Short mmCIF file of C-alpha atoms in Angstrom, two decimals:
data_model
loop_
_atom_site.label_atom_id
_atom_site.label_comp_id
_atom_site.label_asym_id
_atom_site.label_seq_id
_atom_site.Cartn_x
_atom_site.Cartn_y
_atom_site.Cartn_z
CA MET A 1043 0.00 0.00 0.00
CA LEU A 1044 2.81 2.44 0.91
CA ASP A 1045 5.80 0.33 -0.13
CA HIS A 1046 6.82 2.80 -2.83
CA LEU A 1047 7.22 5.56 -0.22
CA ILE A 1048 9.47 3.56 2.12
CA THR A 1049 13.12 2.56 1.84
CA HIS A 1050 15.95 1.57 4.22
CA ASP A 1051 18.74 3.77 5.54
CA ASP A 1052 22.37 2.80 6.14
CA ASN A 1053 21.35 1.24 9.47
CA LEU A 1054 18.78 -0.95 7.68
CA ARG A 1055 15.86 0.86 9.32
CA MET A 1056 12.78 1.91 7.36
CA VAL A 1057 12.64 5.60 6.39
CA PRO A 1058 10.54 7.66 3.94
CA THR A 1059 11.65 8.07 0.34
CA ASP A 1060 9.85 11.42 0.52
CA ARG A 1061 8.75 12.60 3.95
CA ASN A 1062 6.11 15.02 2.68
CA GLU A 1063 4.53 12.45 0.37
CA LEU A 1064 4.44 9.80 3.11
CA THR A 1065 2.91 12.28 5.57
CA ALA A 1066 0.22 13.14 3.02
CA ALA A 1067 -0.46 9.46 2.38
CA VAL A 1068 -0.88 8.84 6.10
CA GLY A 1069 -3.39 11.70 6.22
CA ARG A 1070 -5.44 10.06 3.47
CA LEU A 1071 -5.41 6.68 5.21
CA ARG A 1072 -6.45 8.26 8.51
CA GLU A 1073 -9.33 10.05 6.77
CA GLU A 1074 -10.47 6.78 5.21
CA LEU A 1075 -10.27 5.09 8.60
CA ARG A 1076 -12.26 7.90 10.21
CA THR A 1077 -15.02 7.74 7.61
CA LEU A 1078 -15.46 3.97 7.46
CA PRO A 1079 -19.18 3.23 7.81
CA GLU A 1080 -20.27 1.74 11.10
CA GLY A 1081 -20.26 -2.04 10.87
CA SER A 1082 -17.64 -2.10 8.11
CA ASP A 1083 -15.56 -5.21 7.60
CA SER A 1084 -12.93 -5.25 10.35
CA ALA A 1085 -10.41 -6.59 7.85
CA ARG A 1086 -10.23 -3.15 6.20
CA THR A 1087 -9.72 -1.50 9.57
CA ARG A 1088 -6.89 -3.93 10.26
CA VAL A 1089 -5.15 -3.07 6.99
CA LEU A 1090 -5.54 0.68 7.46
CA THR A 1091 -4.32 0.71 11.06
CA ARG A 1092 -1.36 -1.48 10.11
CA TRP A 1093 -0.17 0.79 7.31
CA ILE A 1094 -0.77 3.95 9.32
CA GLY A 1095 1.35 2.41 12.07
CA ILE A 1096 4.14 1.41 9.68
CA ALA A 1097 4.20 4.87 8.14
CA GLN A 1098 4.24 6.62 11.51
CA MET A 1099 7.16 4.39 12.52
CA CYS A 1100 9.08 5.45 9.41
CA LEU A 1101 8.29 9.10 10.19
CA GLY A 1102 9.59 8.72 13.74
CA ASN A 1103 6.20 9.12 15.45
CA HIS A 1104 6.80 6.21 17.80
CA ASP A 1105 3.81 6.53 20.13
CA GLU A 1106 1.30 6.69 17.28
CA ALA A 1107 3.07 3.86 15.47
CA ARG A 1108 2.76 1.56 18.46
CA THR A 1109 -0.87 2.57 19.08
CA PHE A 1110 -2.03 1.83 15.53
CA LEU A 1111 0.03 -1.35 15.15
CA ARG A 1112 -1.26 -2.70 18.47
CA GLN A 1113 -4.81 -1.98 17.29
CA SER A 1114 -4.14 -3.80 14.02
CA LEU A 1115 -2.56 -6.74 15.85
CA ASP A 1116 -5.53 -7.01 18.21
CA ILE A 1117 -7.96 -7.02 15.28
CA ALA A 1118 -5.94 -9.72 13.52
CA ALA A 1119 -6.01 -11.88 16.64
CA THR A 1120 -9.75 -11.31 17.17
CA ILE A 1121 -10.73 -12.31 13.64
CA GLY A 1122 -8.36 -15.28 13.71
CA ASN A 1123 -6.02 -14.10 10.95
CA SER A 1124 -2.88 -15.76 12.26
CA ARG A 1125 -0.88 -14.80 9.17
CA ALA A 1126 -1.60 -11.14 9.87
CA VAL A 1127 -0.76 -11.72 13.53
CA VAL A 1128 2.75 -12.76 12.50
CA ALA A 1129 3.27 -9.92 10.02
CA THR A 1130 1.85 -7.19 12.27
CA GLY A 1131 3.65 -8.58 15.31
CA LEU A 1132 6.92 -8.11 13.44
CA ASN A 1133 5.93 -4.53 12.56
CA LEU A 1134 5.04 -3.80 16.17
CA GLY A 1135 8.37 -5.30 17.23
CA ASP A 1136 10.09 -2.89 14.84
CA ALA A 1137 8.10 0.02 16.30
CA HIS A 1138 9.25 -0.85 19.83
CA ARG A 1139 12.83 -1.34 18.61
CA TYR A 1140 12.87 2.01 16.82
CA ALA A 1141 11.47 3.65 19.97
CA GLY A 1142 14.29 2.25 22.12
CA ASP A 1143 12.30 -0.52 23.83
CA PRO A 1144 14.32 -3.67 22.99
CA GLN A 1145 12.71 -5.87 25.67
CA SER A 1146 9.17 -5.45 24.28
CA ALA A 1147 10.54 -5.82 20.77
CA ASP A 1148 12.29 -9.06 21.72
CA ALA A 1149 9.07 -10.59 23.04
CA LEU A 1150 7.15 -9.66 19.89
CA TYR A 1151 9.81 -10.99 17.52
CA ARG A 1152 10.08 -14.29 19.35
CA SER A 1153 6.32 -14.73 19.46
CA ALA A 1154 6.04 -14.01 15.73
CA LEU A 1155 8.88 -16.40 14.91
CA ASN A 1156 7.36 -19.17 17.02
CA THR A 1157 3.95 -18.72 15.35
CA ALA A 1158 5.51 -18.62 11.89
CA ARG A 1159 7.44 -21.85 12.50
CA SER A 1160 4.36 -23.67 13.79
CA ARG A 1161 1.63 -22.30 11.50
CA HIS A 1162 3.04 -20.26 8.60
CA PRO A 1163 6.37 -21.59 7.32
CA GLU A 1164 6.15 -19.19 4.37
CA LEU A 1165 6.69 -16.32 6.84
CA VAL A 1166 9.63 -17.80 8.74
CA ASP A 1167 12.20 -15.96 6.59
CA PHE A 1168 10.52 -12.62 7.36
CA ALA A 1169 10.48 -13.35 11.10
CA LEU A 1170 14.14 -14.40 10.98
CA GLN A 1171 15.08 -11.23 9.08
CA HIS A 1172 13.40 -8.88 11.58
CA THR A 1173 14.73 -10.81 14.58
CA GLY A 1174 18.23 -10.89 13.10
CA LYS A 1175 18.33 -7.11 12.69
CA HIS A 1176 17.04 -6.72 16.25
CA LEU A 1177 19.80 -8.96 17.58
CA MET A 1178 22.37 -7.05 15.54
CA GLU A 1179 21.32 -3.77 17.15
CA ARG A 1180 21.50 -5.36 20.61
CA GLY A 1181 25.07 -6.47 19.96
CA ASP A 1182 24.33 -10.21 19.72
CA LEU A 1183 26.23 -10.54 16.48
CA ALA A 1184 26.51 -14.32 16.58
CA GLY A 1185 22.75 -14.66 17.12
CA ALA A 1186 22.04 -12.14 14.38
CA GLN A 1187 24.33 -13.97 11.97
CA GLY A 1188 22.62 -17.30 12.66
CA HIS A 1189 19.12 -15.91 12.11
CA LEU A 1190 20.08 -14.10 8.92
CA GLN A 1191 21.94 -17.08 7.47
CA GLU A 1192 18.82 -19.21 7.96
CA ALA A 1193 16.68 -16.48 6.39
CA LEU A 1194 19.06 -16.31 3.43
CA ARG A 1195 18.82 -20.06 2.81
CA LEU A 1196 15.01 -19.89 2.87
CA ARG A 1197 14.92 -16.90 0.53
CA ILE A 1198 17.33 -18.46 -1.95
CA ALA A 1199 15.01 -21.48 -2.00
CA LYS A 1200 12.06 -19.14 -2.67
CA GLY A 1201 13.92 -17.68 -5.63
CA ASP A 1202 12.95 -14.09 -4.83
CA ALA A 1203 15.97 -11.97 -5.82
CA GLU A 1204 14.74 -8.84 -4.00
CA LEU A 1205 14.30 -10.70 -0.72
CA VAL A 1206 17.70 -12.38 -1.13
CA GLU A 1207 19.31 -8.99 -1.70
CA SER A 1208 17.67 -7.56 1.42
CA THR A 1209 18.88 -10.39 3.64
CA GLN A 1210 22.35 -10.38 2.09
CA ALA A 1211 22.65 -6.67 2.88
CA ALA A 1212 21.77 -7.31 6.53
CA LEU A 1213 24.13 -10.28 6.70
CA ASP A 1214 26.96 -8.23 5.14
CA ARG A 1215 26.49 -5.57 7.80
CA VAL A 1216 26.58 -8.13 10.62
CA GLU A 1217 29.72 -9.72 9.23
CA LEU A 1218 31.32 -6.27 8.91
CA LEU A 1219 30.50 -5.56 12.56
CA ILE A 1220 31.98 -8.91 13.55
CA SER A 1221 35.19 -8.15 11.68
CA GLN A 1222 35.38 -4.67 13.20
CA ALA A 1223 34.85 -6.09 16.67
CA GLY A 1224 37.93 -8.25 16.19
CA ALA A 1225 38.88 -9.59 19.59
CA VAL A 1226 35.72 -8.30 21.28
CA THR A 1227 34.08 -11.72 21.14
CA ALA A 1228 37.02 -13.09 23.07
CA ASP A 1229 36.94 -10.29 25.67
CA PRO A 1230 36.60 -12.01 29.04
CA THR A 1231 34.63 -9.07 30.49
CA THR A 1232 31.54 -9.49 28.26
CA PRO A 1233 28.23 -10.35 30.00
CA GLY A 1234 27.91 -13.69 28.24
CA GLN A 1235 31.36 -14.85 29.30
CA TRP A 1236 30.87 -13.63 32.86
CA THR A 1237 27.66 -15.64 32.94
CA GLY A 1238 29.42 -18.73 31.63
CA TRP A 1239 32.19 -18.35 34.20
CA LEU A 1240 29.70 -17.99 37.06
CA GLN A 1241 27.62 -20.96 35.97
CA SER A 1242 30.70 -23.15 35.75
CA ARG A 1243 31.43 -22.52 39.44
CA THR A 1244 28.05 -22.28 41.15
CA THR A 1245 24.33 -22.67 40.47
CA ALA A 1246 21.04 -21.26 41.70
CA ARG A 1247 19.61 -24.76 41.37
CA THR A 1248 21.42 -26.14 44.45
CA PRO A 1249 21.62 -23.71 47.39
CA ALA A 1250 23.30 -26.41 49.48
CA ARG A 1251 26.45 -25.80 47.42
CA TRP A 1252 26.65 -22.07 48.13
CA ALA A 1253 28.77 -22.08 51.29
CA GLY A 1254 31.46 -24.14 49.59
CA ASP A 1255 31.25 -22.22 46.32
CA PHE A 1256 31.51 -18.70 47.67
CA PRO A 1257 35.18 -18.38 48.70
CA ALA A 1258 36.26 -19.10 45.13
CA LEU A 1259 33.86 -16.44 43.80
CA ARG A 1260 34.57 -13.61 46.23
CA ASP A 1261 37.39 -11.83 44.38
CA ALA A 1262 35.71 -12.20 41.00
CA VAL A 1263 32.42 -10.80 42.27
CA ARG A 1264 34.23 -7.94 43.99
CA GLY A 1265 35.82 -7.01 40.66
CA LEU A 1266 32.52 -7.28 38.81
CA THR A 1267 30.52 -5.21 41.30
CA SER A 1268 33.17 -2.58 42.02
CA GLN A 1269 31.56 -0.11 39.59
CA GLN A 1270 27.91 -0.85 40.25
CA ARG A 1271 25.83 2.19 41.12
CA VAL A 1272 22.95 0.19 42.61
CA ALA A 1273 23.41 -2.56 45.18
CA PRO A 1274 20.53 -5.06 45.65
CA ARG A 1275 17.78 -3.76 47.95
CA HIS A 1276 14.73 -5.82 48.97
CA LEU A 1277 11.74 -3.47 49.40
CA ARG A 1278 8.75 -4.97 51.19
CA HIS A 1279 5.18 -4.01 50.46
CA ARG A 1280 3.71 -1.63 53.06
CA ARG A 1281 6.93 -1.48 55.07
CA ASP A 1282 9.19 0.21 52.50
CA GLN A 1283 6.55 1.33 49.99
CA SER A 1284 2.94 0.58 49.12
CA PHE A 1285 1.59 0.01 45.62
CA PRO A 1286 -2.18 0.22 44.89
CA ALA A 1287 -3.70 -3.26 45.09
CA ASP A 1288 -5.97 -2.73 42.07
CA LEU A 1289 -3.01 -1.85 39.85
CA LEU A 1290 -1.08 -4.92 40.98
CA THR A 1291 -4.11 -7.12 40.31
CA ALA A 1292 -4.58 -5.65 36.84
CA MET A 1293 -0.94 -6.33 35.97
CA ALA A 1294 -1.13 -9.88 37.33
CA GLU A 1295 -4.18 -10.57 35.15
CA GLU A 1296 -2.54 -8.96 32.10
CA ALA A 1297 0.65 -10.95 32.68
CA GLU A 1298 -1.24 -14.24 32.83
CA LYS A 1299 -3.04 -13.50 29.56
CA ALA A 1300 0.12 -12.27 27.83
CA ILE A 1301 2.15 -15.31 28.84
CA THR A 1302 -0.64 -17.67 27.79
CA ALA A 1303 -1.11 -15.98 24.42
CA ASP A 1304 2.36 -14.74 23.48
CA GLY A 1305 4.79 -16.02 26.10
CA TYR A 1306 8.12 -17.50 25.14
CA LEU A 1307 10.71 -19.44 27.08
CA HIS A 1308 13.95 -17.57 27.72
CA ASN A 1309 16.70 -18.93 29.99
CA GLY A 1310 14.21 -21.34 31.54
CA LYS A 1311 11.53 -18.77 32.44
CA TRP A 1312 8.44 -17.49 30.65
CA ASN A 1313 8.62 -13.95 29.25
CA ALA A 1314 5.96 -11.75 27.65
CA ALA A 1315 5.70 -8.13 26.60
CA VAL A 1316 4.01 -5.74 29.02
CA GLY A 1317 0.78 -4.04 27.96
CA ASP A 1318 -1.70 -1.36 28.96
CA ALA A 1319 -1.95 -2.40 32.63
CA ALA A 1320 1.82 -2.10 33.13
CA HIS A 1321 1.94 1.21 31.27
CA HIS A 1322 -0.94 2.51 33.42
CA PHE A 1323 0.93 1.38 36.54
CA THR A 1324 4.03 3.37 35.56
CA GLU A 1325 1.85 6.41 34.89
CA GLN A 1326 0.16 6.20 38.31
CA VAL A 1327 3.16 5.16 40.43
CA ASP A 1328 6.37 7.17 40.62
CA LEU A 1329 8.84 4.33 40.28
CA THR A 1330 11.70 6.80 39.84
CA ALA A 1331 11.08 7.88 43.45
CA VAL A 1332 11.09 4.25 44.61
CA VAL A 1333 14.44 3.67 42.92
CA GLY A 1334 15.81 7.00 44.12
CA ARG A 1335 14.85 6.48 47.77
CA SER A 1336 16.37 3.02 47.89
CA THR A 1337 19.54 3.67 45.89
CA GLY A 1338 20.23 7.40 45.75
CA LEU A 1339 20.38 7.17 41.96
CA ASP A 1340 18.40 9.72 39.92
CA VAL A 1341 16.75 7.76 37.10
CA GLU A 1342 14.39 8.43 34.22
CA GLN A 1343 10.98 6.80 33.90
CA PRO A 1344 11.33 3.09 33.01
CA HIS A 1345 12.20 2.73 29.35
CA THR A 1346 11.36 -0.96 29.13
CA GLY A 1347 9.50 -3.71 30.91
CA VAL A 1348 8.75 -7.41 30.61
CA TYR A 1349 6.53 -9.91 32.38
CA ILE A 1350 8.27 -12.98 33.84
CA ALA A 1351 6.68 -16.18 35.11
CA TYR A 1352 7.85 -19.42 36.72
CA LEU A 1353 5.06 -21.97 36.61
CA GLU A 1354 6.41 -25.49 37.03
CA GLU A 1355 8.05 -27.48 39.80
CA GLY A 1356 11.83 -27.24 39.58
CA GLN A 1357 11.84 -24.23 37.26
CA PHE A 1358 14.73 -21.91 38.12
CA LEU A 1359 16.96 -19.22 36.65
CA ASP A 1360 20.69 -19.81 36.91
CA PHE A 1361 23.14 -17.06 37.85
CA HIS A 1362 23.86 -14.57 35.08
CA VAL A 1363 24.46 -10.89 34.37
CA ASP A 1364 22.38 -8.85 31.93
CA GLU A 1365 23.33 -6.84 28.89
CA PRO A 1366 23.98 -3.19 29.88
CA GLY A 1367 21.16 -1.93 27.64
CA PHE A 1368 18.53 -2.72 30.27
CA GLY A 1369 19.81 0.26 32.27
CA GLU A 1370 21.71 1.23 35.40
CA ALA A 1371 18.86 0.06 37.64
CA ASN A 1372 16.41 -2.82 37.46
CA LEU A 1373 13.25 -3.17 39.52
CA ILE A 1374 11.61 -6.58 39.78
CA LEU A 1375 8.11 -6.38 41.26
CA CYS A 1376 6.24 -9.49 42.42
CA LEU A 1377 2.66 -9.64 41.15
CA LYS A 1378 1.72 -13.09 42.37
CA HIS A 1379 3.43 -15.82 44.39
CA GLU A 1380 1.46 -18.97 45.08
CA ARG A 1381 3.26 -21.13 47.59
CA PRO A 1382 2.23 -24.40 49.27
CA THR A 1383 2.21 -24.19 53.05
CA SER A 1384 3.89 -27.60 53.32
CA ALA A 1385 6.91 -26.76 51.11
CA PRO A 1386 10.19 -26.95 53.03
CA ARG A 1387 11.62 -24.15 50.87
CA VAL A 1388 10.11 -21.54 48.54
CA SER A 1389 11.63 -20.08 45.41
CA THR A 1390 13.53 -16.82 45.90
CA THR A 1391 15.25 -14.17 43.82
CA VAL A 1392 18.93 -14.55 44.67
CA PHE A 1393 22.06 -12.43 44.18
CA ILE A 1394 25.78 -13.03 44.62
CA THR A 1395 27.34 -10.10 46.50
CA VAL A 1396 30.77 -9.59 48.02
CA ASP A 1397 29.26 -10.68 51.34
CA GLY A 1398 27.72 -13.89 50.03
CA TYR A 1399 24.39 -14.97 48.60
CA LEU A 1400 21.43 -12.65 49.19
CA GLU A 1401 17.99 -14.27 48.93
CA CYS A 1402 14.84 -12.18 48.53
CA ASP A 1403 11.54 -13.93 49.17
CA LEU A 1404 9.19 -11.72 47.16
CA GLY A 1405 5.49 -11.69 47.97
CA PRO A 1406 2.85 -9.72 46.03
CA GLY A 1407 3.79 -6.04 46.09
CA ASP A 1408 7.38 -6.71 47.18
CA CYS A 1409 10.16 -5.63 44.87
CA VAL A 1410 13.92 -5.67 44.59
CA VAL A 1411 16.09 -2.96 43.03
CA PHE A 1412 19.53 -3.87 41.66
CA ASP A 1413 21.98 -3.44 38.79
CA GLY A 1414 21.47 -6.45 36.56
CA ALA A 1415 24.56 -5.83 34.44
CA LEU A 1416 26.96 -5.81 37.39
CA THR A 1417 25.27 -8.06 39.95
CA PRO A 1418 25.01 -11.84 39.37
CA HIS A 1419 21.39 -12.87 39.96
CA GLY A 1420 18.99 -15.76 39.46
CA ARG A 1421 16.05 -17.66 41.02
CA THR A 1422 16.05 -20.81 43.09
CA PRO A 1423 13.85 -23.76 41.99
CA LEU A 1424 10.09 -23.83 42.50
CA SER A 1425 8.59 -26.34 44.91
CA VAL A 1426 5.59 -28.55 44.11
CA GLY A 1427 2.49 -26.38 43.60
CA GLU A 1428 4.45 -23.12 43.56
CA SER A 1429 4.26 -20.39 40.90
CA VAL A 1430 5.67 -16.87 40.62
CA THR A 1431 4.65 -13.96 38.37
CA LEU A 1432 6.84 -10.84 38.17
CA VAL A 1433 7.28 -7.69 36.15
CA SER A 1434 10.75 -6.29 35.50
CA PHE A 1435 11.39 -2.63 34.65
CA GLY A 1436 14.64 -1.09 33.39
CA PHE A 1437 15.81 2.44 34.25
CA ARG A 1438 18.52 4.68 32.86
CA ALA A 1439 20.33 7.23 35.02
CA ARG A 1440 19.40 10.85 34.27
CA ASP A 1441 23.04 11.86 34.22
CA GLN A 1442 23.43 9.70 31.11
CA VAL A 1443 26.54 8.00 32.48
CA PRO A 1444 26.26 4.48 31.00
CA HIS A 1445 27.73 1.30 32.35
CA LYS A 1446 31.43 1.49 31.78
CA VAL A 1447 34.43 -0.49 32.86
CA ALA A 1448 37.32 1.91 33.10
CA GLU A 1449 39.72 -0.88 33.95
CA PRO A 1450 38.21 -4.14 32.66
CA ARG A 1451 38.58 -6.97 35.15
CA PRO A 1452 39.34 -10.23 33.37
CA ILE A 1453 37.49 -13.27 34.58
CA PRO A 1454 39.87 -15.35 36.73
CA GLY A 1455 41.30 -18.46 35.14
#
């Protein structure tokens, strides 16, 4: 519909070929949408809202892009058009990525790719292409390369020269970035290699090992956490702060629906993109004040969020550190924690600090604030009949000082 007015820039993002013409075209589509007769076929509304959203994304109007694309995606799901669900989910993922919300984008890309693989194999190459570019921007060059190589094979088999050219361009850029990075992939201070080192020496699965494990970890953890600006703080509901019960309930219900409909497994836990209830929560509750009071760090409003769920006996999250892009501060808020009264031990959020292992038993309304990029963290296994639902928000410091390692500390041999 608007393909002729859209191209890609040097960063492989969609931009207008002519900004004025695309703006005028959006105006015409919006007028058609506004004047659709009552009771019109919802399929036309879906198409119009999708293309308005895509165009607004290209024009840099991120809020409107996400609003229209979410509307189009909801219509596609309601009428049972699973093919459109995949395509529009990828567009909405792009809109979140362009707006600087990689966590929500990640959830949408993975959901679209999973649906394409299971129901629409003809769309798998498109899902791989979008996901590959997302991973490239996040710095996961190996993951991006793998996704794009698979997309290229599928597109060569399709015999569509234009699609092959598009994927080859993305793959060329990834391979250029890999060559420019040189020894970066072998840098022993990267989050992935810190995670691997930690998991080779301890595990959140077996707390009985911790006392024996810790002496060998102390110096390494001290080096890793020496530049953290936020140390882990467990904030209990009503004692340290109080969140409105109705907002917590709304998020818990939204999380359950999102995980059921669009959840994906990541590192052994269920993830799903946050929605209106979470956005309403952040509008009504000053989370920057919560972070500031507990850490002394002045942060911006959360720039990203994701629902997390642990639903099965034995499910756990092993120790790891996050990519720095999530921000200088993370806040994990418990929305629901069902626990059997007879269980000898309940699942906890756990950190490795210079003083040892810190366990936080989070009940509904409890939260923990920490620096995920510089504090090893995980979750101990669930007992029989136990389940946990959380929401995680990421914050950037207002002073715009990013995570940095002035004197990189190599992982011990």
